Tab-separated table of C-alpha atoms in Angstrom:
chain	number	residue	atom	x	y	z
A	257	UNK	CA	105.351	45.446	58.314
A	258	UNK	CA	109.055	47.354	58.552
A	259	UNK	CA	107.889	49.983	56.485
A	260	UNK	CA	104.374	50.187	58.705
A	261	UNK	CA	107.094	50.762	61.968
A	262	UNK	CA	109.387	52.852	60.482
A	263	UNK	CA	106.153	55.144	59.271
A	264	UNK	CA	104.815	54.612	62.840
A	265	UNK	CA	108.139	55.460	64.200
A	266	UNK	CA	108.620	58.479	62.060
A	267	UNK	CA	104.854	59.237	63.625
A	268	UNK	CA	105.430	58.797	67.340
A	269	UNK	CA	109.035	61.366	66.913
A	270	UNK	CA	107.383	64.306	65.038
A	271	UNK	CA	104.771	63.969	67.213
A	272	UNK	CA	107.883	64.466	70.235
A	273	UNK	CA	109.254	67.345	68.763
A	274	UNK	CA	106.203	69.495	68.491
A	275	UNK	CA	104.796	68.199	72.044
A	276	UNK	CA	108.167	69.317	73.494
A	277	UNK	CA	108.509	72.763	70.781
A	278	UNK	CA	105.282	73.635	71.973
A	279	UNK	CA	105.905	72.619	76.323
A	280	UNK	CA	108.884	75.510	75.092
A	281	UNK	CA	107.542	78.100	74.208
A	282	UNK	CA	104.862	77.899	76.181
A	283	UNK	CA	107.862	77.475	79.256
A	284	UNK	CA	110.282	80.736	77.296
A	285	UNK	CA	109.789	83.955	78.630
A	286	UNK	CA	112.703	85.276	78.419
A	287	UNK	CA	112.260	89.272	75.772
A	288	UNK	CA	113.144	89.371	72.623
A	289	UNK	CA	115.275	92.744	72.901
A	290	UNK	CA	119.248	94.175	73.469
A	291	UNK	CA	121.693	95.811	75.515
A	292	UNK	CA	123.644	98.631	72.450
A	293	UNK	CA	126.726	97.206	71.090
A	294	UNK	CA	128.365	100.190	73.942
A	295	UNK	CA	126.171	99.355	76.604
A	296	UNK	CA	129.464	99.433	79.378
A	297	UNK	CA	127.495	95.947	81.354
A	298	UNK	CA	126.397	93.518	79.871
A	299	UNK	CA	125.322	89.601	80.200
A	300	UNK	CA	128.196	88.458	77.820
A	301	UNK	CA	130.672	90.423	79.134
A	302	UNK	CA	129.456	89.627	82.894
A	303	UNK	CA	126.960	91.946	85.313
A	304	UNK	CA	128.159	94.358	87.750
A	305	UNK	CA	126.695	95.480	90.047
A	306	UNK	CA	126.982	97.817	93.273
A	307	UNK	CA	125.467	97.201	96.042
A	308	UNK	CA	125.082	100.691	98.093
A	309	UNK	CA	125.009	101.750	101.516
A	310	UNK	CA	121.272	101.617	102.097
A	311	UNK	CA	120.941	98.543	101.185
A	312	UNK	CA	124.140	96.526	102.930
A	313	UNK	CA	122.623	99.060	105.879
A	314	UNK	CA	119.547	97.309	105.551
A	315	UNK	CA	120.303	93.673	104.836
A	316	UNK	CA	122.989	92.889	105.638
A	317	UNK	CA	126.312	91.841	103.102
A	318	UNK	CA	125.678	88.520	102.309
A	319	UNK	CA	122.492	88.061	100.754
A	320	UNK	CA	123.887	90.052	97.863
A	321	UNK	CA	126.072	87.501	96.797
A	322	UNK	CA	123.021	84.846	96.202
A	323	UNK	CA	122.989	87.433	91.957
A	324	UNK	CA	125.590	85.042	91.268
A	325	UNK	CA	123.316	81.921	91.662
A	326	UNK	CA	122.807	82.661	87.428
A	327	UNK	CA	125.955	81.435	86.555
A	328	UNK	CA	126.377	77.947	84.717
A	329	UNK	CA	128.167	76.326	82.146
A	330	UNK	CA	127.137	79.138	79.636
A	331	UNK	CA	127.724	82.206	78.703
A	332	UNK	CA	125.764	84.801	80.907
A	333	UNK	CA	126.790	85.581	84.381
A	334	UNK	CA	126.802	88.004	86.449
A	335	UNK	CA	130.318	89.263	86.874
A	336	UNK	CA	130.898	91.112	89.730
A	337	UNK	CA	129.398	91.969	92.385
A	338	UNK	CA	131.177	95.966	94.616
A	339	UNK	CA	129.529	96.615	97.727
A	340	UNK	CA	130.083	99.398	99.979
A	341	UNK	CA	132.298	100.911	101.576
A	342	UNK	CA	133.552	100.782	98.754
A	343	UNK	CA	132.285	103.580	96.647
A	344	UNK	CA	129.765	103.865	94.068
A	345	UNK	CA	132.200	105.905	91.977
A	346	UNK	CA	134.481	103.860	91.782
A	347	UNK	CA	132.302	101.530	90.082
A	348	UNK	CA	130.010	104.246	87.545
A	349	UNK	CA	129.874	101.632	85.134
A	350	UNK	CA	128.158	98.898	87.604
A	351	UNK	CA	124.448	98.587	87.992
A	352	UNK	CA	122.872	99.721	91.448
A	353	UNK	CA	121.527	98.360	94.067
A	354	UNK	CA	119.635	100.017	96.617
A	355	UNK	CA	116.634	100.005	98.963
A	356	UNK	CA	113.760	101.578	97.236
A	357	UNK	CA	111.471	103.982	99.935
A	358	UNK	CA	108.968	104.616	97.807
A	359	UNK	CA	108.110	100.966	97.185
A	360	UNK	CA	105.092	100.983	98.617
A	361	UNK	CA	103.613	97.989	100.715
A	362	UNK	CA	103.893	94.032	99.466
A	363	UNK	CA	106.295	95.067	97.029
A	364	UNK	CA	109.301	94.057	97.374
A	365	UNK	CA	111.271	94.779	94.400
A	366	UNK	CA	111.452	95.981	91.339
A	367	UNK	CA	114.316	96.931	88.366
A	368	UNK	CA	114.591	100.131	85.683
A	369	UNK	CA	115.840	100.294	82.440
A	370	UNK	CA	117.722	102.898	80.375
A	371	UNK	CA	118.756	104.452	77.612
A	372	UNK	CA	122.369	105.532	77.265
A	373	UNK	CA	119.974	108.633	77.558
A	374	UNK	CA	119.983	108.373	81.555
A	375	UNK	CA	115.610	108.018	79.465
A	376	UNK	CA	113.750	104.959	81.541
A	377	UNK	CA	112.695	102.906	78.812
A	378	UNK	CA	109.010	100.678	78.002
A	379	UNK	CA	107.368	102.636	75.519
A	380	UNK	CA	103.498	101.701	75.804
A	381	UNK	CA	102.571	98.401	74.999
A	382	UNK	CA	105.970	96.293	74.986
A	383	UNK	CA	107.959	94.965	77.707
A	384	UNK	CA	111.481	96.644	77.707
A	385	UNK	CA	113.109	93.087	77.974
A	386	UNK	CA	111.648	93.239	74.207
A	387	UNK	CA	113.450	96.670	73.502
A	388	UNK	CA	117.078	96.743	71.642
A	389	UNK	CA	118.915	100.087	72.986
A	390	UNK	CA	119.070	98.791	76.644
A	391	UNK	CA	122.282	100.599	78.784
A	392	UNK	CA	121.927	100.600	81.892
A	393	UNK	CA	119.284	99.039	84.854
A	394	UNK	CA	119.332	99.858	88.529
A	395	UNK	CA	117.006	97.542	90.320
A	396	UNK	CA	115.378	99.020	94.209
A	397	UNK	CA	114.904	96.553	97.178
A	398	UNK	CA	111.778	97.127	99.021
A	399	UNK	CA	112.489	99.299	102.975
A	400	UNK	CA	109.627	97.474	104.432
A	401	UNK	CA	112.198	93.967	105.818
A	402	UNK	CA	108.774	92.730	107.380
A	403	UNK	CA	108.054	91.907	103.923
A	404	UNK	CA	110.666	89.228	104.776
A	405	UNK	CA	109.963	88.020	107.245
A	406	UNK	CA	109.166	84.662	108.605
A	407	UNK	CA	109.025	84.174	112.907
A	408	UNK	CA	109.801	87.345	113.014
A	409	UNK	CA	112.819	88.173	111.185
A	410	UNK	CA	114.158	88.400	107.801
A	411	UNK	CA	113.987	85.255	106.178
A	412	UNK	CA	117.449	85.059	103.980
A	413	UNK	CA	115.769	82.631	101.429
A	414	UNK	CA	113.192	85.366	101.047
A	415	UNK	CA	115.025	87.906	100.728
A	416	UNK	CA	117.871	86.234	97.735
A	417	UNK	CA	114.677	85.107	96.543
A	418	UNK	CA	113.647	88.933	95.711
A	419	UNK	CA	117.191	90.040	94.396
A	420	UNK	CA	118.211	86.937	92.558
A	421	UNK	CA	114.226	87.758	90.368
A	422	UNK	CA	115.214	90.558	89.745
A	423	UNK	CA	118.649	89.559	88.419
A	424	UNK	CA	116.955	87.616	86.109
A	425	UNK	CA	115.319	90.911	84.695
A	426	UNK	CA	118.418	91.983	84.097
A	427	UNK	CA	119.207	89.009	81.965
A	428	UNK	CA	115.492	90.322	80.156
A	429	UNK	CA	113.839	87.571	81.091
A	430	UNK	CA	110.487	88.060	81.852
A	431	UNK	CA	107.160	86.670	84.675
A	432	UNK	CA	106.721	83.677	82.914
A	433	UNK	CA	103.295	84.144	81.602
A	434	UNK	CA	101.813	80.634	82.587
A	435	UNK	CA	102.813	80.876	85.669
A	436	UNK	CA	101.253	77.335	86.598
A	437	UNK	CA	103.200	75.170	84.576
A	438	UNK	CA	106.184	76.816	85.575
A	439	UNK	CA	108.816	76.459	87.313
A	440	UNK	CA	110.761	79.458	88.093
A	441	UNK	CA	112.557	81.717	90.279
A	442	UNK	CA	110.849	84.573	87.641
A	443	UNK	CA	107.742	84.296	89.784
A	444	UNK	CA	106.215	86.943	91.504
A	445	UNK	CA	105.519	86.407	94.596
A	446	UNK	CA	107.810	84.826	98.239
A	447	UNK	CA	108.715	80.868	97.522
A	448	UNK	CA	106.338	77.937	97.647
A	449	UNK	CA	106.733	74.240	97.433
A	450	UNK	CA	105.284	74.829	93.737
A	451	UNK	CA	105.803	77.625	91.309
A	452	UNK	CA	107.591	79.732	93.331
A	453	UNK	CA	111.595	79.096	93.639
A	454	UNK	CA	113.850	80.897	95.901
A	455	UNK	CA	116.673	79.833	93.687
A	456	UNK	CA	117.105	79.686	89.401
A	457	UNK	CA	115.404	76.561	88.503
A	458	UNK	CA	116.375	75.166	85.761
A	459	UNK	CA	113.949	76.282	84.179
A	460	UNK	CA	115.391	79.336	84.079
A	461	UNK	CA	118.897	78.030	83.165
A	462	UNK	CA	116.778	76.594	80.032
A	463	UNK	CA	115.197	80.656	79.035
A	464	UNK	CA	119.145	82.076	79.450
A	465	UNK	CA	120.891	79.706	77.036
A	466	UNK	CA	118.043	80.654	74.986
A	467	UNK	CA	118.508	83.842	75.561
A	468	UNK	CA	122.131	84.037	74.503
A	469	UNK	CA	123.098	80.822	74.109
A	470	UNK	CA	126.143	79.041	75.418
B	55	UNK	CA	89.296	156.252	72.441
B	56	UNK	CA	86.557	154.122	71.844
B	57	UNK	CA	89.786	152.396	69.885
B	58	UNK	CA	92.075	151.914	72.241
B	59	UNK	CA	89.383	150.085	74.669
B	60	UNK	CA	88.033	147.991	71.917
B	61	UNK	CA	91.602	147.415	71.299
B	62	UNK	CA	92.059	147.156	74.600
B	63	UNK	CA	89.177	144.948	75.394
B	64	UNK	CA	90.468	142.327	72.104
B	65	UNK	CA	93.502	141.578	73.533
B	66	UNK	CA	92.444	140.745	77.043
B	67	UNK	CA	89.678	138.035	75.184
B	68	UNK	CA	92.084	136.630	73.479
B	69	UNK	CA	94.860	136.585	76.111
B	70	UNK	CA	92.387	135.007	78.772
B	71	UNK	CA	91.410	132.439	76.122
B	72	UNK	CA	95.055	131.647	75.456
B	73	UNK	CA	95.411	131.285	79.031
B	74	UNK	CA	92.126	128.792	78.626
B	75	UNK	CA	93.728	126.802	76.333
B	76	UNK	CA	96.631	125.777	77.399
B	77	UNK	CA	95.563	125.254	81.451
B	78	UNK	CA	93.194	123.055	79.044
B	79	UNK	CA	96.100	121.779	76.877
B	80	UNK	CA	98.318	120.045	79.567
B	81	UNK	CA	95.297	118.390	81.705
B	82	UNK	CA	94.849	116.743	78.842
B	83	UNK	CA	99.025	115.417	78.923
B	84	UNK	CA	99.694	112.290	77.687
B	85	UNK	CA	102.357	111.284	78.671
B	86	UNK	CA	104.714	107.475	77.383
B	87	UNK	CA	104.368	105.166	80.250
B	88	UNK	CA	106.828	103.176	81.287
B	89	UNK	CA	106.164	99.905	83.583
B	90	UNK	CA	108.705	99.160	85.273
B	91	UNK	CA	108.756	94.922	86.594
B	92	UNK	CA	108.042	94.504	90.321
B	93	UNK	CA	108.840	91.130	91.895
B	94	UNK	CA	105.056	91.683	94.641
B	95	UNK	CA	102.884	89.830	96.854
B	96	UNK	CA	100.694	87.845	94.482
B	97	UNK	CA	97.227	86.457	96.001
B	98	UNK	CA	95.384	82.753	94.370
B	99	UNK	CA	91.841	83.992	94.729
B	100	UNK	CA	89.139	86.094	95.994
B	101	UNK	CA	89.745	85.422	99.697
B	102	UNK	CA	93.412	85.339	100.745
B	103	UNK	CA	92.765	89.077	99.303
B	104	UNK	CA	89.575	89.261	101.416
B	105	UNK	CA	91.489	88.248	104.583
B	106	UNK	CA	94.931	90.239	103.705
B	107	UNK	CA	92.605	93.526	103.075
B	108	UNK	CA	92.268	95.484	105.736
B	109	UNK	CA	89.402	98.016	103.851
B	110	UNK	CA	87.000	96.294	101.669
B	111	UNK	CA	85.609	98.926	100.591
B	112	UNK	CA	83.802	100.824	97.027
B	113	UNK	CA	85.068	105.078	97.367
B	114	UNK	CA	84.823	107.380	94.706
B	115	UNK	CA	88.160	108.654	93.470
B	116	UNK	CA	88.305	112.204	94.220
B	117	UNK	CA	91.323	114.674	93.227
B	118	UNK	CA	94.993	113.806	93.546
B	119	UNK	CA	96.783	115.091	95.862
B	120	UNK	CA	100.601	115.180	94.308
B	121	UNK	CA	103.200	112.358	94.328
B	122	UNK	CA	105.700	110.777	95.795
B	123	UNK	CA	109.307	110.961	93.777
B	124	UNK	CA	112.593	108.764	95.054
B	125	UNK	CA	116.336	108.737	92.586
B	126	UNK	CA	119.759	108.847	92.929
B	127	UNK	CA	123.130	110.186	91.069
B	128	UNK	CA	124.274	107.876	88.459
B	129	UNK	CA	127.751	108.618	88.224
B	130	UNK	CA	128.053	107.091	85.100
B	131	UNK	CA	125.918	108.917	83.179
B	132	UNK	CA	126.424	112.292	85.192
B	133	UNK	CA	122.642	113.198	86.427
B	134	UNK	CA	119.452	111.817	88.368
B	135	UNK	CA	118.136	109.212	87.659
B	136	UNK	CA	114.576	108.163	88.646
B	137	UNK	CA	114.116	104.951	91.485
B	138	UNK	CA	110.673	105.032	93.390
B	139	UNK	CA	107.508	107.300	93.182
B	140	UNK	CA	103.754	106.829	94.074
B	141	UNK	CA	100.934	109.578	93.394
B	142	UNK	CA	97.997	110.026	96.793
B	143	UNK	CA	94.943	110.221	95.705
B	144	UNK	CA	91.094	111.566	98.082
B	145	UNK	CA	88.988	108.709	97.849
B	146	UNK	CA	85.672	109.199	99.763
B	147	UNK	CA	83.958	105.828	101.037
B	148	UNK	CA	80.708	105.336	100.078
B	149	UNK	CA	79.935	101.127	100.736
B	150	UNK	CA	82.052	99.441	104.286
B	151	UNK	CA	81.844	95.353	103.980
B	152	UNK	CA	85.031	95.570	106.330
B	153	UNK	CA	87.367	97.596	108.119
B	154	UNK	CA	87.387	99.992	110.835
B	155	UNK	CA	85.506	103.026	108.635
B	156	UNK	CA	82.046	104.290	107.716
B	157	UNK	CA	80.470	105.949	104.639
B	158	UNK	CA	81.521	108.937	104.433
B	159	UNK	CA	85.558	108.096	106.317
B	160	UNK	CA	87.347	110.388	103.467
B	161	UNK	CA	91.479	108.327	103.209
B	162	UNK	CA	94.425	109.278	101.261
B	163	UNK	CA	95.099	106.015	97.987
B	164	UNK	CA	98.312	105.236	97.173
B	165	UNK	CA	99.335	103.844	93.645
B	166	UNK	CA	102.474	103.326	92.725
B	167	UNK	CA	103.033	105.791	89.073
B	168	UNK	CA	104.132	108.875	89.117
B	169	UNK	CA	105.392	111.583	86.720
B	170	UNK	CA	109.045	112.012	85.867
B	171	UNK	CA	110.489	114.642	84.478
B	172	UNK	CA	113.226	115.014	82.513
B	173	UNK	CA	116.119	117.504	81.943
B	174	UNK	CA	115.251	118.545	78.524
B	175	UNK	CA	111.765	118.519	79.772
B	176	UNK	CA	110.060	115.232	79.010
B	177	UNK	CA	107.793	113.566	80.503
B	178	UNK	CA	106.708	109.884	81.282
B	179	UNK	CA	104.462	108.747	83.732
B	180	UNK	CA	106.112	105.665	85.683
B	181	UNK	CA	104.090	102.711	86.636
B	182	UNK	CA	104.881	99.957	88.884
B	183	UNK	CA	100.953	99.457	88.551
B	184	UNK	CA	99.067	97.735	85.827
B	185	UNK	CA	95.480	99.188	86.163
B	186	UNK	CA	95.626	103.080	85.023
B	187	UNK	CA	95.541	106.041	87.124
B	188	UNK	CA	91.776	105.978	88.759
B	189	UNK	CA	89.326	108.668	87.212
B	190	UNK	CA	87.912	110.955	89.445
B	191	UNK	CA	83.922	110.585	90.155
B	192	UNK	CA	84.505	107.127	89.921
B	193	UNK	CA	83.900	103.941	92.191
B	194	UNK	CA	85.744	101.312	92.733
B	195	UNK	CA	85.231	98.272	94.979
B	196	UNK	CA	88.732	98.116	96.998
B	197	UNK	CA	90.874	96.109	98.452
B	198	UNK	CA	92.864	97.330	100.287
B	199	UNK	CA	95.935	97.121	102.419
B	200	UNK	CA	97.762	99.958	105.144
B	201	UNK	CA	100.653	102.165	104.250
B	202	UNK	CA	103.628	103.526	106.848
B	203	UNK	CA	101.762	107.096	107.660
B	204	UNK	CA	97.607	106.639	109.438
B	205	UNK	CA	94.912	107.561	107.053
B	206	UNK	CA	97.226	105.995	103.996
B	207	UNK	CA	96.037	102.467	101.571
B	208	UNK	CA	96.829	101.096	99.193
B	209	UNK	CA	95.776	98.093	96.473
B	210	UNK	CA	96.227	94.825	98.194
B	211	UNK	CA	97.366	92.313	95.124
B	212	UNK	CA	97.293	95.819	92.945
B	213	UNK	CA	95.057	94.677	89.367
B	214	UNK	CA	93.877	91.992	91.980
B	215	UNK	CA	92.466	94.445	94.482
B	216	UNK	CA	90.912	97.452	92.420
B	217	UNK	CA	87.429	96.831	90.204
B	218	UNK	CA	85.786	99.718	88.565
B	219	UNK	CA	81.827	99.584	89.758
B	220	UNK	CA	81.153	99.847	86.068
B	221	UNK	CA	83.309	96.812	84.942
B	222	UNK	CA	81.457	94.677	87.671
B	223	UNK	CA	78.245	95.649	86.074
B	224	UNK	CA	79.156	95.039	82.310
B	225	UNK	CA	80.534	91.880	83.510
B	226	UNK	CA	77.304	90.984	85.440
B	227	UNK	CA	75.879	92.025	81.926
B	228	UNK	CA	77.644	90.947	79.365
B	229	UNK	CA	81.556	89.200	80.192
B	230	UNK	CA	82.165	89.037	77.399
B	231	UNK	CA	81.954	93.016	76.606
B	232	UNK	CA	83.144	94.780	79.622
B	233	UNK	CA	85.614	97.622	79.081
B	234	UNK	CA	88.738	96.010	81.241
B	235	UNK	CA	90.907	99.364	79.825
B	236	UNK	CA	91.508	100.095	82.732
B	237	UNK	CA	93.987	97.819	83.478
B	238	UNK	CA	97.613	97.943	81.161
B	239	UNK	CA	97.510	95.546	77.984
B	240	UNK	CA	100.214	94.222	78.515
B	241	UNK	CA	99.030	92.467	81.530
B	242	UNK	CA	96.105	91.714	79.873
B	243	UNK	CA	97.922	89.130	78.150
B	244	UNK	CA	100.078	88.540	80.521
B	245	UNK	CA	97.099	87.603	83.438
B	246	UNK	CA	93.888	88.078	81.632
B	247	UNK	CA	92.819	84.175	83.520
B	248	UNK	CA	93.498	85.772	86.483
B	249	UNK	CA	91.755	89.068	85.642
B	250	UNK	CA	88.544	87.237	84.390
B	251	UNK	CA	88.182	84.509	87.357
B	252	UNK	CA	88.506	86.862	90.661
B	253	UNK	CA	85.834	89.121	88.443
B	254	UNK	CA	83.591	85.934	88.771
B	255	UNK	CA	84.062	85.668	92.490
B	256	UNK	CA	83.516	89.413	92.310
B	257	UNK	CA	80.240	89.640	91.045
B	258	UNK	CA	78.945	87.215	92.682
B	259	UNK	CA	79.936	88.446	96.140
B	260	UNK	CA	79.857	92.218	95.218
B	261	UNK	CA	77.044	92.394	93.100
B	262	UNK	CA	75.239	95.324	92.037
B	263	UNK	CA	71.399	94.668	91.349
């Protein structure tokens, strides 16, 4: 009887572990890529951003500190956010955050990845987050502030969600493949109460630690 | 004299052929495609896109009319880097389902891809869009949103707001063999379920008899 119970316990534990592993695989959305060793800024050293005049004049300075939302009890972090009126030339290695006047309607923000030669990375059929050779990123925000409106004015929750989302891409997180099951700030769109979070969730942090370690 | 004339004619033909060959080659040039990650408005159902779109129509794609590109000067790399852009293309309305337009009207379609040329002459096609550049002469069912300039529009929901008529017809006949090659492969991996679900609804409502 004891042997049977032990066996049942082992089977139960194994299937639980398999289920959790399968669930974990389904809910992982970090890229397999990396920044080069000589990248001046990268997640484990602390990402540094510079927010330029276009972004500050459009949206003010308050929202950008939301990027620090990614920080937690793990190594990868946002180390600094310099802002206009400081000059970007004083922080030349920082990743730029700016307003992009060519983003079409319906696009809240985007993230570019460059190698050390300043070439955009992302060979066809792959994601840039799966590429090695990443050197720097830049983030663009829409110039159409009405996309962030709630009751006629810019809603900070909406704006901050986009900022945090794009910074997540700098950490090499992708959009979750299974959008129906992942409550994540990395899902596209404005926050809702079911799948699109307005800030970093526990699942997002799990992905950060899976990617970059503790 | 006759021999010289023959030489002149032969040289002219060779030069002309070279020019034609170079033109044909350049128009068929394949660029490395770079897909930019973005956060965009999403739609879960066809009715959401229909409600949001200001125009729902069948259109014939025409010529590209140039592009708008933005860039920034990177202080560390000391060069201009791309930061965004889009390509303009004329479209002619061939059927109207919604909107203040008529068959035969022209509009300008903005598609968020552009060609970036580096200092060394290399080119990349940089795109935020999940669907490839439209083909001139092809017909598409489109759900359009307004852009800044009057008369300019873009697809609501990106690839969820655009359906090649040929693919709709293929899907109607045999869903499993419909050609989705107009969408970049990475979107097939991520969002095929949503695309198929939309096709089911689009075919039911808009298919050609």
